[in-house]
CSV table of C-alpha atoms in Angstrom, one decimal:
chain,number,residue,atom,x,y,z
A,61,MET,CA,-62.9,22.3,-62.9
A,62,ILE,CA,-59.3,23.2,-64.5
A,63,ARG,CA,-57.9,26.6,-65.0
A,64,PHE,CA,-54.8,27.8,-66.6
A,65,LYS,CA,-52.5,30.8,-67.3
A,66,SER,CA,-49.5,31.1,-69.4
A,67,LEU,CA,-47.1,33.7,-67.2
A,68,GLY,CA,-45.1,33.5,-70.5
A,69,SER,CA,-44.1,31.7,-73.4
A,70,GLY,CA,-41.4,31.7,-75.8
A,71,SER,CA,-37.5,32.0,-76.0
A,72,SER,CA,-37.6,34.8,-73.2
A,73,GLY,CA,-39.1,32.3,-70.4
A,74,ASN,CA,-41.9,29.7,-70.4
A,75,ALA,CA,-44.2,29.0,-67.5
A,76,THR,CA,-47.8,27.9,-67.2
A,77,VAL,CA,-50.1,27.9,-63.9
A,78,VAL,CA,-52.6,24.8,-64.3
A,79,GLN,CA,-55.1,24.7,-61.4
A,80,ALA,CA,-57.9,22.1,-60.3
A,81,ARG,CA,-60.5,22.5,-57.9
A,82,GLY,CA,-61.5,19.3,-55.9
A,83,GLY,CA,-64.0,20.3,-53.4
A,84,THR,CA,-63.1,22.9,-50.9
A,85,SER,CA,-59.3,22.3,-51.9
A,86,VAL,CA,-57.2,24.2,-55.0
A,87,ALA,CA,-54.1,22.5,-56.3
A,88,HIS,CA,-51.8,24.3,-58.5
A,89,LEU,CA,-49.2,22.9,-60.5
A,90,LEU,CA,-46.4,24.9,-62.4
A,91,VAL,CA,-45.3,23.6,-65.7
A,92,ASP,CA,-42.1,24.9,-66.5
A,93,CYS,CA,-40.1,27.7,-64.6
A,94,GLY,CA,-38.1,29.2,-67.4
A,95,LEU,CA,-38.0,32.7,-65.7
A,96,GLY,CA,-35.5,34.0,-63.0
A,97,ILE,CA,-37.3,34.0,-59.5
A,98,ARG,CA,-37.9,37.7,-59.1
A,99,GLU,CA,-39.8,37.7,-62.0
A,100,LEU,CA,-41.5,34.6,-61.5
A,101,ASP,CA,-42.7,36.1,-58.1
A,102,LYS,CA,-43.8,39.3,-59.9
A,103,ARG,CA,-46.0,37.6,-62.4
A,104,LEU,CA,-47.4,35.1,-59.9
A,105,ARG,CA,-48.6,38.2,-57.9
A,106,ALA,CA,-50.0,39.5,-61.4
A,107,ALA,CA,-52.2,36.5,-61.8
A,108,GLY,CA,-53.4,36.9,-58.1
A,109,MET,CA,-51.0,34.2,-56.8
A,110,LEU,CA,-48.1,33.5,-54.6
A,111,ALA,CA,-45.3,31.1,-54.7
A,112,ASP,CA,-46.4,29.0,-51.8
A,113,GLN,CA,-49.8,28.4,-53.5
A,114,ILE,CA,-47.9,25.9,-56.0
A,115,ASP,CA,-47.9,22.2,-55.3
A,116,ALA,CA,-45.5,20.8,-57.7
A,117,VAL,CA,-43.4,22.0,-60.3
A,118,PHE,CA,-43.2,19.8,-64.1
A,119,ILE,CA,-40.4,20.8,-66.3
A,120,THR,CA,-40.6,19.3,-69.8
A,121,HIS,CA,-37.0,19.8,-70.4
A,122,GLU,CA,-33.2,21.2,-69.8
A,123,HIS,CA,-33.3,24.4,-71.9
A,124,GLY,CA,-32.8,27.5,-70.1
A,125,ASP,CA,-36.2,29.0,-71.1
A,126,HIS,CA,-37.8,26.2,-69.6
A,127,ILE,CA,-35.8,25.2,-66.2
A,128,GLY,CA,-35.1,28.6,-65.3
A,129,CYS,CA,-35.0,29.1,-61.8
A,130,ALA,CA,-36.8,25.5,-60.8
A,131,ARG,CA,-34.6,24.6,-58.1
A,132,ALA,CA,-34.2,27.8,-56.5
A,133,LEU,CA,-38.0,27.9,-56.4
A,134,ALA,CA,-38.3,24.6,-55.2
A,135,LEU,CA,-35.5,24.9,-52.5
A,136,ARG,CA,-36.9,27.8,-51.4
A,137,GLU,CA,-40.8,26.9,-50.9
A,138,ARG,CA,-40.3,23.1,-50.6
A,139,ILE,CA,-42.1,22.1,-53.6
A,140,PRO,CA,-41.5,18.7,-55.3
A,141,VAL,CA,-40.1,19.1,-58.9
A,142,TYR,CA,-41.1,16.1,-61.9
A,143,MET,CA,-38.8,15.9,-64.7
A,144,SER,CA,-37.5,12.9,-66.5
A,145,GLU,CA,-34.2,10.9,-65.4
A,146,GLY,CA,-32.8,12.5,-68.9
A,147,THR,CA,-33.6,16.1,-67.9
A,148,TYR,CA,-32.1,15.6,-64.4
A,149,ALA,CA,-29.0,14.1,-66.0
A,150,ALA,CA,-28.7,16.9,-68.8
A,151,ILE,CA,-28.6,19.6,-65.7
A,152,GLY,CA,-25.8,17.7,-63.8
A,153,GLU,CA,-28.0,16.2,-61.4
A,154,PRO,CA,-28.1,18.8,-58.7
A,155,ASP,CA,-29.1,18.4,-55.2
A,156,PHE,CA,-32.9,19.0,-55.0
A,157,GLU,CA,-32.8,17.9,-51.3
A,158,GLY,CA,-35.3,15.2,-51.4
A,159,LEU,CA,-37.7,17.2,-53.7
A,160,LEU,CA,-36.9,15.6,-57.0
A,161,ARG,CA,-39.4,13.2,-58.6
A,162,ILE,CA,-38.7,11.3,-61.8
A,163,ALA,CA,-41.3,11.4,-64.5
A,164,CYS,CA,-41.8,9.0,-67.1
A,165,ASP,CA,-43.9,8.7,-70.2
A,166,GLY,CA,-47.3,7.3,-69.5
A,167,LEU,CA,-46.7,7.2,-66.0
A,168,ALA,CA,-49.4,9.4,-64.0
A,169,PHE,CA,-49.3,11.3,-61.1
A,170,GLU,CA,-51.6,13.3,-59.1
A,171,VAL,CA,-51.2,16.9,-57.6
A,172,GLY,CA,-54.2,17.4,-55.6
A,173,ALA,CA,-57.6,17.0,-57.6
A,174,LEU,CA,-55.1,17.0,-60.8
A,175,GLN,CA,-54.2,14.0,-62.5
A,176,VAL,CA,-51.2,14.6,-64.9
A,177,ARG,CA,-49.7,12.2,-67.4
A,178,PRO,CA,-46.4,12.8,-68.8
A,179,LEU,CA,-45.6,12.2,-72.8
A,180,THR,CA,-42.7,11.7,-74.6
A,181,VAL,CA,-42.0,14.2,-77.6
A,182,PRO,CA,-39.6,14.6,-80.3
A,183,HIS,CA,-37.5,17.5,-79.3
A,184,ASP,CA,-33.7,18.1,-79.2
A,185,ALA,CA,-33.5,17.6,-75.7
A,186,ARG,CA,-32.0,14.6,-73.6
A,187,GLU,CA,-35.3,12.9,-72.7
A,188,PRO,CA,-38.3,16.0,-73.0
A,189,LEU,CA,-42.0,15.3,-72.0
A,190,GLN,CA,-45.0,17.2,-72.6
A,191,LEU,CA,-48.0,16.4,-70.3
A,192,THR,CA,-51.8,16.0,-70.3
A,193,CYS,CA,-53.7,16.7,-67.3
A,194,THR,CA,-57.3,16.2,-66.0
A,195,ASP,CA,-59.5,16.4,-63.0
A,196,GLY,CA,-61.7,13.3,-64.1
A,197,ASP,CA,-64.1,15.5,-66.1
A,198,THR,CA,-62.0,18.2,-68.2
A,199,ARG,CA,-58.3,17.4,-69.9
A,200,LEU,CA,-55.8,19.7,-70.9
A,201,GLY,CA,-52.9,19.0,-73.2
A,202,VAL,CA,-49.6,21.1,-73.0
A,203,VAL,CA,-47.3,20.6,-76.1
A,204,THR,CA,-45.2,23.7,-76.6
A,205,ASP,CA,-41.6,22.4,-77.8
A,206,LEU,CA,-42.5,19.5,-80.6
A,207,GLY,CA,-40.4,19.0,-83.2
A,208,HIS,CA,-42.9,16.8,-85.2
A,209,VAL,CA,-46.3,15.1,-84.5
A,210,THR,CA,-46.0,11.6,-83.9
A,211,ALA,CA,-48.6,9.2,-83.7
A,212,HIS,CA,-48.0,8.6,-79.9
A,213,VAL,CA,-48.6,12.1,-79.4
A,214,MET,CA,-51.7,12.2,-81.1
A,215,GLN,CA,-52.6,9.3,-79.1
A,216,GLU,CA,-52.1,11.0,-75.9
A,217,LEU,CA,-53.7,14.5,-77.1
A,218,ALA,CA,-57.1,12.4,-78.0
A,219,GLY,CA,-59.9,13.7,-76.1
A,220,CYS,CA,-58.2,16.8,-74.9
A,221,ALA,CA,-60.8,19.8,-74.5
A,222,THR,CA,-58.3,22.4,-74.5
A,223,LEU,CA,-54.6,22.6,-76.1
A,224,LEU,CA,-51.8,24.5,-75.1
A,225,LEU,CA,-50.0,24.1,-78.5
A,226,GLU,CA,-47.0,25.4,-80.2
A,227,CYS,CA,-47.0,27.9,-83.2
A,228,ASN,CA,-43.4,28.4,-83.0
A,229,HIS,CA,-43.1,29.6,-86.8
A,230,ASP,CA,-44.7,30.7,-90.0
A,231,GLU,CA,-42.5,28.7,-92.5
A,232,ASP,CA,-42.0,31.5,-95.0
A,233,MET,CA,-40.9,33.7,-92.3
A,234,LEU,CA,-38.4,31.4,-91.1
A,235,ARG,CA,-36.7,30.4,-94.7
A,236,THR,CA,-36.3,34.2,-95.6
A,237,SER,CA,-35.0,35.3,-92.1
A,238,SER,CA,-31.8,36.5,-91.0
A,239,TYR,CA,-31.2,33.2,-89.0
A,240,PRO,CA,-28.0,31.3,-90.1
A,241,PRO,CA,-28.9,27.9,-92.1
A,242,PHE,CA,-27.9,25.8,-89.2
A,243,LEU,CA,-30.5,27.4,-86.9
A,244,LYS,CA,-33.2,27.4,-89.6
A,245,ARG,CA,-32.5,23.8,-90.0
A,246,ARG,CA,-32.7,23.2,-86.4
A,247,VAL,CA,-35.7,25.4,-85.7
A,248,GLY,CA,-37.6,23.8,-88.6
A,249,GLY,CA,-36.1,20.2,-88.2
A,250,PRO,CA,-37.9,17.3,-87.1
A,251,TYR,CA,-36.4,17.8,-83.4
A,252,GLY,CA,-37.0,21.4,-83.7
A,253,HIS,CA,-40.1,23.4,-83.1
A,254,LEU,CA,-43.7,23.0,-84.9
A,255,ALA,CA,-44.8,25.8,-87.5
A,256,ASN,CA,-48.1,27.2,-87.8
A,257,SER,CA,-49.7,24.8,-90.2
A,258,ALA,CA,-47.9,21.4,-88.5
A,259,ALA,CA,-50.0,22.8,-85.5
A,260,ALA,CA,-52.9,23.7,-87.3
A,261,ALA,CA,-52.9,20.0,-88.6
A,262,LEU,CA,-52.5,18.7,-84.9
A,263,ALA,CA,-55.3,20.5,-83.8
A,264,GLN,CA,-57.5,19.3,-86.6
A,265,SER,CA,-56.9,15.9,-86.0
A,266,VAL,CA,-57.4,16.4,-82.2
A,267,LEU,CA,-60.7,18.2,-83.1
A,268,ALA,CA,-61.8,15.3,-85.4
A,269,ALA,CA,-61.1,12.9,-82.5
A,270,GLY,CA,-64.1,14.6,-80.5
A,271,GLY,CA,-64.3,16.8,-77.6
A,272,LEU,CA,-61.8,19.7,-78.7
A,273,ARG,CA,-63.4,23.2,-77.7
A,274,GLN,CA,-60.3,25.6,-77.5
A,275,VAL,CA,-56.9,25.8,-78.9
A,276,VAL,CA,-54.1,28.4,-77.5
A,277,ALA,CA,-51.3,29.2,-79.6
A,278,ALA,CA,-47.9,29.2,-77.5
A,279,HIS,CA,-44.0,29.4,-77.8
A,280,LEU,CA,-44.2,31.8,-80.9
A,281,SER,CA,-40.9,33.0,-82.4
A,282,GLU,CA,-40.6,36.7,-82.0
A,283,GLN,CA,-38.9,36.9,-85.3
A,284,ASN,CA,-40.2,34.2,-87.3
A,285,ASN,CA,-43.8,34.4,-86.9
A,286,LYS,CA,-46.7,36.9,-85.8
A,287,PRO,CA,-49.7,36.4,-83.8
A,288,GLU,CA,-52.3,37.0,-86.4
A,289,LEU,CA,-50.6,34.2,-88.6
A,290,ALA,CA,-50.6,31.7,-86.0
A,291,ARG,CA,-54.5,32.7,-85.2
A,292,ALA,CA,-55.5,32.5,-88.7
A,293,ALA,CA,-53.7,28.9,-89.2
A,294,LEU,CA,-55.6,27.6,-86.0
A,295,ALA,CA,-58.9,29.3,-86.9
A,296,GLN,CA,-59.0,27.8,-90.3
A,297,ALA,CA,-58.2,24.5,-88.8
A,298,LEU,CA,-60.9,24.6,-86.3
A,299,GLY,CA,-63.6,26.5,-88.3
A,300,CYS,CA,-64.0,29.2,-86.0
A,301,GLY,CA,-62.8,33.2,-86.3
A,302,PRO,CA,-59.2,34.3,-85.3
A,303,GLY,CA,-60.6,36.4,-82.8
A,304,ASP,CA,-61.5,32.8,-81.0
A,305,VAL,CA,-58.2,31.9,-80.8
A,306,HIS,CA,-55.9,32.8,-77.9
A,307,VAL,CA,-52.2,33.5,-78.2
A,308,ALA,CA,-49.9,33.1,-75.3
A,309,ASP,CA,-46.8,35.8,-75.7
A,310,GLY,CA,-43.6,35.8,-74.0
A,311,ALA,CA,-44.0,38.9,-72.0
A,312,SER,CA,-47.4,38.4,-70.7
A,313,GLY,CA,-48.3,35.1,-71.3
A,314,SER,CA,-52.2,34.7,-71.4
A,315,GLY,CA,-55.0,35.2,-69.2
A,316,TRP,CA,-56.8,32.9,-66.9
A,317,LEU,CA,-58.8,30.6,-69.2
A,318,THR,CA,-60.9,27.4,-68.4
A,319,ALA,CA,-59.8,24.6,-69.9
């Protein structure tokens, strides 16, 4: 069984715990670490966990709201950290004291009972990766920084039962926001962030492929989106009620959910 909990999702910091149980053992993967280490410890305690229970960290890309305290956490707890070669280069190739693991598109690795499969995505970073993971029974997809949906992304997400999916902005809110023009172009461009409408179309396609049961909206912009807009877009695509769509926010993330 896979359970997961967003500890926070948005420009203020991103981190998600994925838990897989195999027999009597439980494995924990931390996807992104974009918080200060004290704040991360605080949110882990609120989730009923301690940092020393984390078995591995996966960093999607080098932006500060995703990499945060990854190196400090890894060195303190002696936890392996997975990231792409491009991400490692972008952060200046710091010394991870033997704990660095290079991740590549399509090259799966195991964290206890969890098989993790990185996938390359279009985003304005050096070599960004998102991921799917499975315990052999259920597949969870995590795609929270995605400029546009590629055929490769669709192929990799097919068969997911749950998506933690970026719904960054409402297109009308972004267009009329106080953001300067260059930032509007970046956010709404092909290497920026996913609009509610694009996220809904992606969810609908994964649903049509079969197996999708739930979508959690993530990485919502505080200025250019509202939870009710993300819920409405996803609910229409999935044929469910808005109350059936969970939203992960920046301050508290989400509750524990079963994939």
